[in-house]
Short mmCIF file of C-alpha atoms in Angstrom, two decimals:
data_model
loop_
_atom_site.label_atom_id
_atom_site.label_comp_id
_atom_site.label_asym_id
_atom_site.label_seq_id
_atom_site.Cartn_x
_atom_site.Cartn_y
_atom_site.Cartn_z
CA MET G 223 63.14 -7.22 -31.66
CA LEU G 224 61.25 -10.18 -33.05
CA GLU G 225 62.54 -13.64 -33.88
CA ILE G 226 60.36 -16.32 -35.42
CA GLU G 227 61.60 -19.84 -35.77
CA ASP G 228 59.91 -22.58 -37.69
CA LEU G 229 56.47 -21.19 -37.07
CA THR G 230 53.54 -23.30 -38.30
CA THR G 231 49.88 -22.40 -38.03
CA THR G 232 47.20 -24.69 -39.37
CA TYR G 233 43.50 -24.35 -40.09
CA GLY G 234 42.32 -27.92 -40.11
CA PRO G 235 44.43 -29.68 -42.72
CA VAL G 236 45.68 -26.46 -44.28
CA ARG G 237 49.10 -25.18 -43.29
CA ALA G 238 48.47 -21.45 -43.63
CA VAL G 239 51.87 -20.64 -42.21
CA ASP G 240 54.44 -23.33 -42.90
CA ARG G 241 57.75 -23.42 -40.99
CA VAL G 242 58.33 -19.69 -41.31
CA SER G 243 61.46 -18.21 -39.84
CA LEU G 244 62.28 -14.57 -39.89
CA THR G 245 64.05 -11.94 -37.85
CA VAL G 246 63.00 -8.34 -37.44
CA GLU G 247 65.70 -5.98 -36.27
CA PRO G 248 64.87 -3.17 -33.85
CA GLY G 249 63.91 0.00 -35.69
CA ALA G 250 63.59 -1.80 -39.02
CA ILE G 251 60.65 -1.71 -41.36
CA THR G 252 60.12 -5.16 -42.79
CA ALA G 253 57.65 -5.88 -45.54
CA VAL G 254 55.97 -9.23 -45.83
CA LEU G 255 54.90 -9.71 -49.43
CA GLY G 256 53.04 -12.32 -51.35
CA ALA G 257 49.90 -13.14 -53.26
CA ASN G 258 46.44 -13.70 -51.83
CA GLY G 259 46.42 -16.75 -49.59
CA ALA G 260 50.18 -16.75 -49.09
CA GLY G 261 49.64 -16.79 -45.30
CA LYS G 262 50.52 -13.17 -44.62
CA THR G 263 47.46 -12.38 -42.54
CA THR G 264 47.72 -15.67 -40.60
CA LEU G 265 51.37 -14.93 -39.84
CA LEU G 266 50.42 -11.59 -38.29
CA ARG G 267 47.47 -13.04 -36.39
CA THR G 268 49.77 -15.76 -35.02
CA ILE G 269 52.49 -13.30 -33.98
CA SER G 270 49.96 -11.09 -32.25
CA GLY G 271 48.34 -14.00 -30.40
CA LEU G 272 44.91 -14.01 -31.99
CA VAL G 273 45.67 -17.47 -33.42
CA ARG G 274 47.72 -20.16 -31.73
CA PRO G 275 50.53 -21.70 -33.71
CA ARG G 276 50.79 -25.43 -34.04
CA SER G 277 54.53 -25.41 -33.62
CA GLY G 278 57.57 -23.17 -33.69
CA ARG G 279 58.72 -20.27 -31.56
CA ILE G 280 58.03 -16.55 -31.34
CA VAL G 281 60.54 -14.54 -29.35
CA MET G 282 59.79 -10.90 -28.78
CA GLN G 283 62.52 -8.78 -27.18
CA GLY G 284 64.16 -11.91 -25.79
CA LYS G 285 60.91 -13.23 -24.28
CA VAL G 286 59.32 -16.35 -25.66
CA ASN G 287 55.84 -15.31 -26.74
CA THR G 288 54.72 -18.30 -28.70
CA ARG G 289 51.39 -18.98 -27.06
CA THR G 290 50.73 -15.65 -25.40
CA PRO G 291 47.16 -14.57 -26.15
CA ALA G 292 46.52 -11.26 -27.92
CA GLU G 293 45.30 -9.42 -24.83
CA LEU G 294 48.73 -10.01 -23.30
CA THR G 295 50.99 -9.53 -26.31
CA VAL G 296 49.78 -5.96 -26.46
CA ARG G 297 51.15 -5.48 -22.97
CA GLY G 298 54.49 -6.73 -24.25
CA GLY G 299 54.73 -3.79 -26.65
CA LEU G 300 53.17 -5.32 -29.74
CA ALA G 301 50.25 -3.78 -31.60
CA LEU G 302 48.36 -5.10 -34.59
CA VAL G 303 46.39 -3.14 -37.16
CA PRO G 304 44.33 -5.87 -38.75
CA GLU G 305 43.19 -6.04 -42.36
CA GLY G 306 40.42 -3.46 -42.86
CA GLY G 307 41.52 -1.71 -39.65
CA GLY G 308 39.34 -3.52 -37.14
CA VAL G 309 37.84 -0.21 -36.09
CA ILE G 310 34.86 -0.73 -33.82
CA THR G 311 32.18 1.09 -35.80
CA GLU G 312 29.65 1.16 -32.93
CA LEU G 313 32.03 3.23 -30.81
CA THR G 314 33.02 6.84 -31.34
CA VAL G 315 36.42 7.84 -32.67
CA ALA G 316 37.48 8.95 -29.21
CA GLU G 317 36.27 5.71 -27.63
CA ASN G 318 38.22 3.69 -30.20
CA LEU G 319 41.35 5.62 -29.41
CA ARG G 320 40.88 5.46 -25.62
CA LEU G 321 40.34 1.73 -25.85
CA GLY G 322 43.82 1.30 -27.34
CA ALA G 323 45.46 2.67 -24.19
CA LEU G 324 43.07 1.49 -21.50
CA TRP G 325 45.31 -1.30 -20.28
CA ARG G 326 48.01 1.21 -19.46
CA GLY G 327 47.76 2.61 -15.96
CA ASP G 328 49.33 6.00 -16.46
CA ARG G 329 46.41 8.41 -17.05
CA ALA G 330 48.55 11.44 -17.95
CA ASP G 331 50.53 9.45 -20.43
CA ARG G 332 47.31 8.18 -22.04
CA ALA G 333 46.25 11.77 -22.55
CA ARG G 334 49.62 12.57 -24.08
CA ALA G 335 49.31 9.61 -26.45
CA MET G 336 45.89 10.91 -27.52
CA THR G 337 47.37 14.34 -28.30
CA GLU G 338 50.20 12.75 -30.29
CA VAL G 339 47.79 10.64 -32.34
CA CYS G 340 45.73 13.71 -33.09
CA GLU G 341 48.83 15.50 -34.27
CA LEU G 342 49.72 12.61 -36.56
CA PHE G 343 46.20 12.37 -37.97
CA PRO G 344 44.45 15.76 -37.83
CA PRO G 345 41.28 14.53 -39.55
CA LEU G 346 40.58 12.38 -36.47
CA GLU G 347 40.63 15.29 -34.08
CA GLN G 348 37.67 17.00 -35.73
CA ARG G 349 35.61 13.83 -35.56
CA MET G 350 36.31 12.71 -32.03
CA SER G 351 32.70 12.36 -30.85
CA ARG G 352 31.34 10.87 -34.07
CA PRO G 353 30.68 7.12 -34.39
CA ALA G 354 33.56 5.46 -36.23
CA SER G 355 30.97 4.17 -38.75
CA THR G 356 30.74 7.66 -40.21
CA LEU G 357 34.44 7.76 -41.17
CA SER G 358 35.78 7.34 -44.70
CA GLY G 359 38.04 4.43 -45.53
CA GLY G 360 41.19 6.50 -45.14
CA GLU G 361 40.05 7.97 -41.84
CA ARG G 362 39.22 4.50 -40.56
CA GLN G 363 42.75 3.33 -41.38
CA MET G 364 44.13 6.38 -39.58
CA LEU G 365 41.93 5.58 -36.60
CA ALA G 366 43.08 1.96 -36.63
CA ILE G 367 46.73 2.95 -36.69
CA GLY G 368 46.03 5.66 -34.12
CA ARG G 369 44.40 3.14 -31.79
CA ALA G 370 47.40 0.84 -32.13
CA LEU G 371 49.78 3.75 -31.39
CA MET G 372 47.79 4.63 -28.26
CA SER G 373 49.33 1.58 -26.62
CA ARG G 374 52.83 2.95 -27.39
CA PRO G 375 54.00 -0.21 -29.15
CA ARG G 376 57.60 -0.98 -29.87
CA LEU G 377 56.61 -3.34 -32.65
CA LEU G 378 53.71 -2.39 -34.94
CA LEU G 379 52.18 -5.05 -37.21
CA LEU G 380 50.13 -3.75 -40.11
CA ASP G 381 47.96 -5.91 -42.31
CA GLU G 382 47.37 -4.33 -45.74
CA PRO G 383 47.04 -0.75 -44.58
CA SER G 384 46.75 0.44 -48.19
CA LEU G 385 43.85 -1.89 -49.06
CA GLY G 386 41.12 0.06 -50.81
CA LEU G 387 42.67 3.46 -50.16
CA ALA G 388 43.49 6.21 -52.57
CA PRO G 389 47.22 6.37 -53.46
CA MET G 390 47.52 9.77 -51.80
CA ILE G 391 46.22 8.45 -48.49
CA THR G 392 48.42 5.38 -48.76
CA ALA G 393 51.43 7.62 -49.31
CA ARG G 394 50.47 9.70 -46.28
CA ILE G 395 50.18 6.59 -44.07
CA MET G 396 53.54 5.29 -45.28
CA GLN G 397 55.04 8.70 -44.55
CA VAL G 398 53.63 8.57 -40.98
CA LEU G 399 55.22 5.17 -40.44
CA ARG G 400 58.56 6.39 -41.70
CA ASP G 401 58.37 9.45 -39.44
CA LEU G 402 57.47 7.34 -36.45
CA ARG G 403 60.38 5.11 -37.02
CA ALA G 404 62.67 8.10 -37.24
CA SER G 405 61.26 9.82 -34.16
CA THR G 406 60.52 6.89 -31.83
CA GLY G 407 62.54 3.97 -33.18
CA LEU G 408 59.30 2.09 -33.85
CA THR G 409 59.80 -1.31 -35.46
CA VAL G 410 57.32 -2.16 -38.18
CA LEU G 411 56.26 -5.40 -39.78
CA LEU G 412 54.17 -4.55 -42.78
CA VAL G 413 52.07 -6.98 -44.77
CA GLU G 414 51.16 -5.80 -48.24
CA GLN G 415 49.89 -7.01 -51.53
CA ASN G 416 50.90 -3.67 -52.90
CA ALA G 417 54.56 -4.55 -52.98
CA ARG G 418 55.75 -1.35 -54.56
CA SER G 419 54.35 0.94 -51.92
CA ALA G 420 55.52 -1.36 -49.11
CA LEU G 421 59.05 -1.66 -50.45
CA SER G 422 59.22 2.10 -50.88
CA ILE G 423 59.50 2.47 -47.10
CA ALA G 424 60.81 -0.95 -46.08
CA ASP G 425 64.39 -1.87 -45.30
CA SER G 426 63.89 -5.51 -46.26
CA GLY G 427 61.26 -7.73 -47.71
CA VAL G 428 60.15 -11.24 -46.98
CA VAL G 429 58.26 -13.04 -49.71
CA LEU G 430 55.73 -15.67 -48.73
CA SER G 431 54.21 -18.24 -51.01
CA LEU G 432 51.75 -20.90 -49.88
CA GLY G 433 52.72 -20.30 -46.30
CA GLN G 434 56.45 -20.61 -46.79
CA VAL G 435 59.22 -18.07 -46.96
CA VAL G 436 60.62 -18.23 -50.47
CA MET G 437 62.80 -15.16 -50.38
CA THR G 438 64.32 -12.70 -47.96
CA ALA G 439 66.20 -9.74 -49.36
CA PRO G 440 66.92 -6.04 -48.82
CA ALA G 441 64.08 -3.90 -50.18
CA GLU G 442 66.48 -2.32 -52.62
CA ALA G 443 67.31 -5.67 -54.16
CA LEU G 444 63.68 -6.65 -54.46
CA LEU G 445 62.81 -3.38 -56.15
CA THR G 446 65.69 -3.39 -58.63
CA ASP G 447 66.11 -7.09 -59.48
CA GLU G 448 63.73 -7.62 -62.32
CA ALA G 449 63.88 -11.42 -62.18
CA LEU G 450 62.89 -11.42 -58.51
CA ARG G 451 60.08 -9.00 -59.10
CA HIS G 452 58.67 -11.02 -61.96
CA ALA G 453 58.96 -14.32 -60.11
CA TYR G 454 57.42 -13.28 -56.80
CA LEU G 455 55.85 -9.86 -56.90
CA GLY G 456 54.20 -9.68 -60.26
CA PHE G 457 55.34 -6.23 -61.36
CA MET V 276 -9.28 11.94 -14.89
CA ASP V 277 -8.63 10.31 -11.53
CA GLN V 278 -8.82 6.91 -13.11
CA PHE V 279 -6.46 7.97 -15.89
CA LEU V 280 -3.90 9.18 -13.31
CA ASN V 281 -4.20 5.98 -11.33
CA LEU V 282 -3.83 3.80 -14.36
CA THR V 283 -0.81 5.80 -15.48
CA LEU V 284 0.90 5.50 -12.06
CA ASN V 285 0.13 1.81 -11.82
CA GLY V 286 1.46 1.35 -15.34
CA VAL V 287 4.68 3.17 -14.44
CA ALA V 288 5.22 0.87 -11.45
CA SER V 289 4.67 -2.33 -13.41
CA GLY V 290 6.52 -0.92 -16.42
CA ALA V 291 9.55 -0.36 -14.19
CA VAL V 292 9.73 -4.05 -13.55
CA TYR V 293 9.44 -4.89 -17.24
CA SER V 294 12.21 -2.39 -17.90
CA ALA V 295 14.52 -3.97 -15.38
CA LEU V 296 13.97 -7.54 -16.52
CA GLY V 297 14.12 -6.41 -20.16
CA LEU V 298 17.37 -4.59 -19.42
CA SER V 299 18.88 -7.79 -18.01
CA LEU V 300 17.98 -9.58 -21.25
CA VAL V 301 19.44 -6.80 -23.38
CA ILE V 302 22.78 -6.62 -21.56
CA ILE V 303 23.30 -10.31 -22.20
CA TYR V 304 21.98 -10.25 -25.73
CA ARG V 305 24.25 -7.37 -26.64
CA ALA V 306 27.30 -9.07 -25.25
CA THR V 307 26.75 -12.64 -26.42
CA ARG V 308 23.83 -12.57 -28.92
CA VAL V 309 21.94 -14.96 -26.65
CA VAL V 310 18.44 -14.30 -25.34
CA ASN V 311 18.78 -15.65 -21.81
CA PHE V 312 15.48 -17.50 -21.33
CA ALA V 313 16.74 -18.64 -17.93
CA GLN V 314 16.68 -15.04 -16.65
CA PRO V 315 13.24 -15.35 -14.97
CA ALA V 316 14.42 -18.59 -13.36
CA PHE V 317 17.47 -16.87 -11.90
CA ALA V 318 15.17 -14.19 -10.57
CA LEU V 319 12.80 -16.80 -9.23
CA VAL V 320 15.50 -18.75 -7.37
CA SER V 321 16.94 -15.50 -6.07
CA ALA V 322 13.52 -14.50 -4.78
CA TYR V 323 13.03 -17.91 -3.13
CA LEU V 324 16.38 -17.52 -1.39
CA ALA V 325 15.27 -14.10 -0.18
CA TYR V 326 12.02 -15.74 0.97
CA SER V 327 13.90 -18.34 3.02
CA ILE V 328 16.14 -15.76 4.60
CA ASN V 329 13.11 -13.66 5.28
CA GLN V 330 11.42 -16.60 7.01
CA ALA V 331 14.56 -17.28 9.08
CA THR V 332 15.40 -13.72 10.08
CA GLY V 333 12.18 -11.80 9.78
CA GLY V 334 13.98 -8.92 8.02
CA TYR V 335 13.61 -7.87 4.38
CA TRP V 336 16.88 -6.31 3.30
CA LEU V 337 19.32 -9.15 4.00
CA GLY V 338 17.26 -11.37 1.72
CA PHE V 339 17.11 -8.56 -0.85
CA ALA V 340 20.92 -8.29 -0.90
CA VAL V 341 21.42 -12.02 -1.04
CA ALA V 342 18.92 -12.21 -3.96
CA LEU V 343 20.91 -9.72 -6.05
CA LEU V 344 24.17 -11.46 -5.23
CA ALA V 345 22.67 -14.88 -6.00
CA GLY V 346 21.48 -13.53 -9.35
CA ALA V 347 24.97 -12.33 -10.21
CA VAL V 348 26.51 -15.65 -9.19
CA MET V 349 24.03 -17.64 -11.24
CA GLY V 350 24.70 -15.45 -14.28
CA VAL V 351 28.46 -15.82 -13.95
CA LEU V 352 28.31 -19.60 -13.47
CA THR V 353 25.87 -20.06 -16.37
CA GLU V 354 28.10 -18.11 -18.70
CA ARG V 355 31.25 -19.91 -17.67
CA LEU V 356 29.94 -23.42 -17.37
CA LEU V 357 26.98 -23.72 -19.73
CA VAL V 358 27.00 -21.00 -22.36
CA ARG V 359 30.74 -20.68 -23.11
CA PRO V 360 31.16 -24.30 -24.24
CA VAL V 361 28.47 -23.77 -26.88
CA ARG V 362 29.30 -20.17 -27.71
CA HIS V 363 29.90 -20.83 -31.37
CA ASN V 364 26.38 -22.11 -31.74
CA GLU V 365 23.77 -19.40 -31.10
CA LEU V 366 20.89 -21.79 -31.24
CA GLY V 367 22.70 -24.15 -28.88
CA ALA V 368 23.14 -21.40 -26.34
CA ILE V 369 19.46 -20.47 -26.51
CA ILE V 370 18.45 -24.11 -26.04
CA VAL V 371 20.79 -24.32 -23.04
CA THR V 372 19.11 -21.31 -21.42
CA LEU V 373 15.63 -22.66 -22.18
CA GLY V 374 16.56 -25.97 -20.62
CA LEU V 375 17.98 -24.22 -17.59
CA LEU V 376 14.71 -22.29 -17.21
CA ILE V 377 12.68 -25.53 -17.05
CA VAL V 378 15.20 -27.25 -14.71
CA LEU V 379 15.44 -24.34 -12.29
CA GLN V 380 11.65 -23.80 -12.13
CA ALA V 381 11.22 -27.51 -11.41
CA VAL V 382 13.94 -27.51 -8.78
CA ALA V 383 12.43 -24.44 -7.15
CA GLY V 384 9.09 -26.30 -7.02
CA MET V 385 10.81 -29.33 -5.39
CA VAL V 386 12.65 -27.31 -2.83
CA TRP V 387 10.04 -24.73 -1.89
CA SER V 388 6.91 -26.59 -3.14
CA ASN V 389 4.56 -25.48 -5.92
CA GLU V 390 2.14 -23.92 -3.43
CA PRO V 391 2.10 -20.12 -3.25
CA HIS V 392 3.84 -18.63 -0.22
CA SER V 393 3.21 -15.08 0.79
CA PHE V 394 6.11 -12.82 -0.11
CA PRO V 395 6.63 -9.44 1.52
CA TYR V 396 6.70 -6.06 -0.22
CA ALA V 397 9.67 -3.85 0.57
CA PHE V 398 7.40 -1.03 1.75
CA ASP V 399 3.75 -0.36 2.36
CA PHE V 400 1.85 -1.29 -0.73
CA ARG V 401 -1.52 0.23 0.09
CA GLY V 402 -2.85 3.26 -1.71
CA ASP V 403 -2.75 4.48 -5.26
CA PHE V 404 0.90 5.24 -5.73
CA SER V 405 2.11 3.52 -2.61
CA PRO V 406 5.50 3.86 -0.97
CA ASN V 407 6.29 0.46 -2.43
CA SER V 408 5.43 1.58 -5.94
CA MET V 409 7.71 4.57 -5.46
CA PHE V 410 10.47 2.27 -4.29
CA VAL V 411 9.97 0.02 -7.35
CA VAL V 412 10.20 2.97 -9.77
CA ALA V 413 13.12 4.55 -7.89
CA ALA V 414 15.08 1.30 -7.63
CA VAL V 415 14.66 0.60 -11.33
CA ALA V 416 15.46 4.21 -12.31
CA VAL V 417 18.65 4.21 -10.22
CA THR V 418 19.71 0.79 -11.55
CA ALA V 419 18.98 1.75 -15.18
CA ILE V 420 20.94 4.97 -14.86
CA ALA V 421 23.79 3.16 -13.17
CA VAL V 422 23.90 0.56 -15.96
CA LEU V 423 23.75 3.21 -18.72
CA VAL V 424 26.47 5.26 -17.05
CA LEU V 425 28.58 2.15 -16.53
CA PHE V 426 28.35 1.34 -20.25
CA LYS V 427 28.64 4.86 -21.64
CA ALA V 428 31.02 6.63 -19.35
CA THR V 429 33.42 4.30 -17.62
CA PRO V 430 36.55 2.48 -18.83
CA LEU V 431 35.01 -0.80 -17.73
CA GLY V 432 31.91 -0.09 -19.80
CA LEU V 433 34.06 0.78 -22.79
CA ARG V 434 35.85 -2.56 -22.43
CA MET V 435 32.55 -4.41 -22.16
CA ARG V 436 31.11 -2.71 -25.23
CA ALA V 437 34.28 -3.30 -27.24
CA ALA V 438 34.22 -6.98 -26.21
CA ALA V 439 30.61 -7.26 -27.27
CA PHE V 440 30.92 -5.45 -30.59
CA HIS V 441 34.25 -6.71 -31.85
CA ALA V 442 35.97 -9.38 -29.80
CA ASP V 443 39.19 -9.49 -31.86
CA ALA V 444 39.69 -5.74 -31.89
CA ALA V 445 39.03 -5.66 -28.11
CA ARG V 446 41.58 -8.40 -27.52
CA MET V 447 44.18 -6.52 -29.58
CA SER V 448 43.55 -3.57 -27.34
CA GLY V 449 44.32 -5.67 -24.29
CA VAL V 450 40.73 -6.35 -23.21
CA ARG V 451 40.12 -9.72 -21.57
CA VAL V 452 37.05 -10.51 -23.62
CA GLY V 453 35.99 -13.64 -21.75
CA LEU V 454 36.09 -11.79 -18.44
CA MET V 455 33.98 -8.98 -19.87
CA LEU V 456 31.34 -11.42 -21.09
CA THR V 457 31.22 -13.18 -17.74
CA LEU V 458 30.93 -9.84 -15.99
CA GLY V 459 28.11 -8.82 -18.33
CA TRP V 460 26.18 -11.96 -17.44
CA GLY V 461 26.75 -11.29 -13.74
CA ILE V 462 25.58 -7.66 -13.91
CA ALA V 463 22.60 -8.59 -16.08
CA SER V 464 21.46 -11.37 -13.83
CA ALA V 465 21.73 -9.17 -10.76
CA VAL V 466 19.48 -6.66 -12.49
CA GLY V 467 17.14 -9.51 -13.39
CA SER V 468 17.01 -10.58 -9.76
CA LEU V 469 16.19 -7.04 -8.72
CA ALA V 470 13.26 -7.17 -11.16
CA GLY V 471 12.21 -10.45 -9.64
CA MET V 472 12.29 -9.11 -6.08
CA LEU V 473 10.10 -6.18 -7.20
CA ALA V 474 7.70 -8.28 -9.29
CA VAL V 475 7.14 -11.32 -7.09
CA PRO V 476 5.00 -9.95 -4.20
CA PRO V 477 2.43 -10.75 -2.88
CA PHE V 478 2.87 -14.45 -3.55
CA ILE V 479 5.76 -16.62 -4.71
CA PHE V 480 5.35 -19.81 -6.70
CA PRO V 481 7.45 -21.37 -9.48
CA ASN V 482 5.55 -19.72 -12.36
CA VAL V 483 5.07 -16.34 -10.75
CA LEU V 484 7.42 -14.53 -13.14
CA ASP V 485 6.25 -16.12 -16.40
CA GLY V 486 3.90 -13.26 -17.28
CA VAL V 487 6.39 -10.61 -16.29
CA PHE V 488 9.01 -12.30 -18.44
CA VAL V 489 6.74 -12.16 -21.46
CA TYR V 490 6.22 -8.44 -20.93
CA ALA V 491 9.93 -7.90 -20.34
CA LEU V 492 10.74 -9.68 -23.58
CA THR V 493 8.14 -7.52 -25.34
CA ALA V 494 9.77 -4.43 -23.80
CA ALA V 495 13.19 -5.58 -25.04
CA VAL V 496 11.85 -6.18 -28.53
CA ILE V 497 10.09 -2.78 -28.56
CA GLY V 498 13.39 -1.15 -27.59
CA GLY V 499 15.45 -3.16 -30.03
CA LEU V 500 17.10 -6.14 -28.45
CA ASP V 501 20.49 -4.54 -28.24
CA ASN V 502 19.48 -1.08 -27.11
CA PRO V 503 19.45 -0.69 -23.29
CA LEU V 504 17.93 2.77 -23.27
CA GLY V 505 15.30 1.76 -25.79
CA THR V 506 14.36 -1.23 -23.64
CA ILE V 507 14.04 0.88 -20.52
CA ILE V 508 11.71 3.25 -22.35
CA GLY V 509 9.94 0.27 -23.94
CA GLY V 510 9.28 -1.24 -20.53
CA PHE V 511 7.67 1.93 -19.19
CA VAL V 512 5.66 2.49 -22.36
CA LEU V 513 4.43 -1.10 -22.31
CA GLY V 514 3.55 -0.91 -18.60
CA VAL V 515 1.53 2.24 -19.01
CA GLY V 516 -0.10 0.99 -22.24
CA LEU V 517 -1.12 -2.32 -20.72
CA SER V 518 -2.43 -0.53 -17.67
CA TYR V 519 -4.77 1.51 -19.92
CA VAL V 520 -5.85 -1.65 -21.72
CA SER V 521 -6.56 -3.29 -18.37
CA GLY V 522 -8.45 -0.24 -17.00
CA TYR V 523 -10.48 0.84 -20.04
CA LEU V 524 -10.93 -2.42 -21.97
CA GLY V 525 -10.69 -5.08 -19.30
CA PRO V 526 -7.88 -6.99 -17.59
CA GLU V 527 -8.56 -10.14 -19.60
CA LEU V 528 -7.21 -8.37 -22.69
CA VAL V 529 -3.79 -7.47 -21.25
CA THR V 530 -1.90 -10.59 -22.38
CA LEU V 531 -3.52 -10.38 -25.78
CA ALA V 532 -2.59 -6.74 -26.09
CA SER V 533 0.96 -7.47 -25.18
CA LEU V 534 1.13 -10.23 -27.78
CA ALA V 535 -0.42 -7.90 -30.38
CA ILE V 536 2.20 -5.26 -29.65
CA LEU V 537 4.97 -7.86 -29.93
CA VAL V 538 3.66 -9.12 -33.28
CA ILE V 539 3.15 -5.61 -34.68
CA VAL V 540 6.57 -4.40 -33.62
CA LEU V 541 8.26 -7.49 -35.07
CA ALA V 542 6.34 -7.06 -38.29
CA VAL V 543 6.80 -3.31 -38.74
CA ARG V 544 10.08 -2.49 -37.02
CA PRO V 545 12.02 -5.73 -36.37
CA ASN V 546 14.96 -3.70 -35.02
CA GLY V 547 12.70 -2.14 -32.39
CA LEU V 548 10.93 1.19 -32.27
CA PHE V 549 14.02 2.91 -30.92
CA GLY V 550 16.50 0.59 -32.58
CA LYS V 551 18.46 2.69 -35.04
CA ALA V 552 17.21 6.19 -34.37
CA LEU V 553 18.43 6.33 -30.77
CA ALA V 554 21.60 4.47 -31.55
CA ARG V 555 22.48 7.20 -33.97
CA SER V 556 21.52 10.18 -31.93
CA VAL V 557 23.58 9.37 -28.80
#
């Protein structure tokens, strides 16, 4: 689904992402873990085209995507839910959702996507015409994921979806991701500081430190191997 | 009573122009956080082009259409060539538009001379609420409604708002943000040129729109600089208010009154009279 080779992204002299290589299999949920400043967010922003890499290669579904800008990567089946959700608070809930699918021509299918998102996240349906600024943190995260799903992505990138949310809501969001994978074969690349909750649904984990991949292992192994957990995940 | 009615109607007609020019400022400010001080110069050059076409052909409407088109083109070019390169520097962008204002006014003076030329009204301007005044109000009303509907109720408007409010989120939803900003400048400047065409008669000279621009800016500030509907209302309120000042207190006080309103609004409600309240209720 997604292959990254030797990807480097710099901010001035800082190598935020440093020669990262990783492979995401179709239908897999991959967790990218690491401390603050490990380069997780930059990695996602680079993959989605918001930031241009300095070097390396991004191949999505066999197509080289390295320098494709964000407005076009979404057309290639990739959707990003940024840190904090990136919900546009000045727009209503419905407008945020509609925005996610606007680039797709098929009007009937856009309406279907809207219905599906409402079924996934019932709280949104009751708040359709309210400004997104009136939503709670959990609802905003649902809206952000809903907006991403409106574009019917094949690869969903999520940046810290559990940040600042109650454990119950986090669990619910993780459940939705798992269900989506089961029902639509959605591939997920999940960035988390909350390693435990990420690994609970992930197939494999990639640990970043100072921009570099220090470890790639099945989620099971990361969860059970105490030495690994202590060394890289801090729990 | 008669005088009151006349003053009100006159105020509505001039307020319409402030609304339109104010609206053109707000569309740009909302999208790019730049107050486009060159807006009156775009309108001025557009009106001069219309004047030349008018002289050559004798008709009014071809010049009118060319003026709106020229406004849009100037807005698009300015955004692409002058504002975008300095887009990360708000002050830089404002200075660019200020400089452009001075340059365009000077160039207009060089090309068409600084002497006033007579400039036609669209319709008969005689009488209390003349056919021309009706045209002014109707043209602005139609334009304002079209702009509001475009923003509120069309997919294009949704893209433009998303691009203005949250560029990254818009890009991730597939919106070509740069294109939306350029389009915003084009639409805004066409609206500005419409305001110019309505405000310029009976005479055109390089500084003819300076006063109108001050009132338009006041209208935009009254409405809250990023609130189109508030600005439209602000323009009409200001037009009527200044008309009363002119009629009951004396025309020499109009500029002063406008300045006083601007200062009071900025001091008391810096976000504009309609700023937050309207934004919440819609």
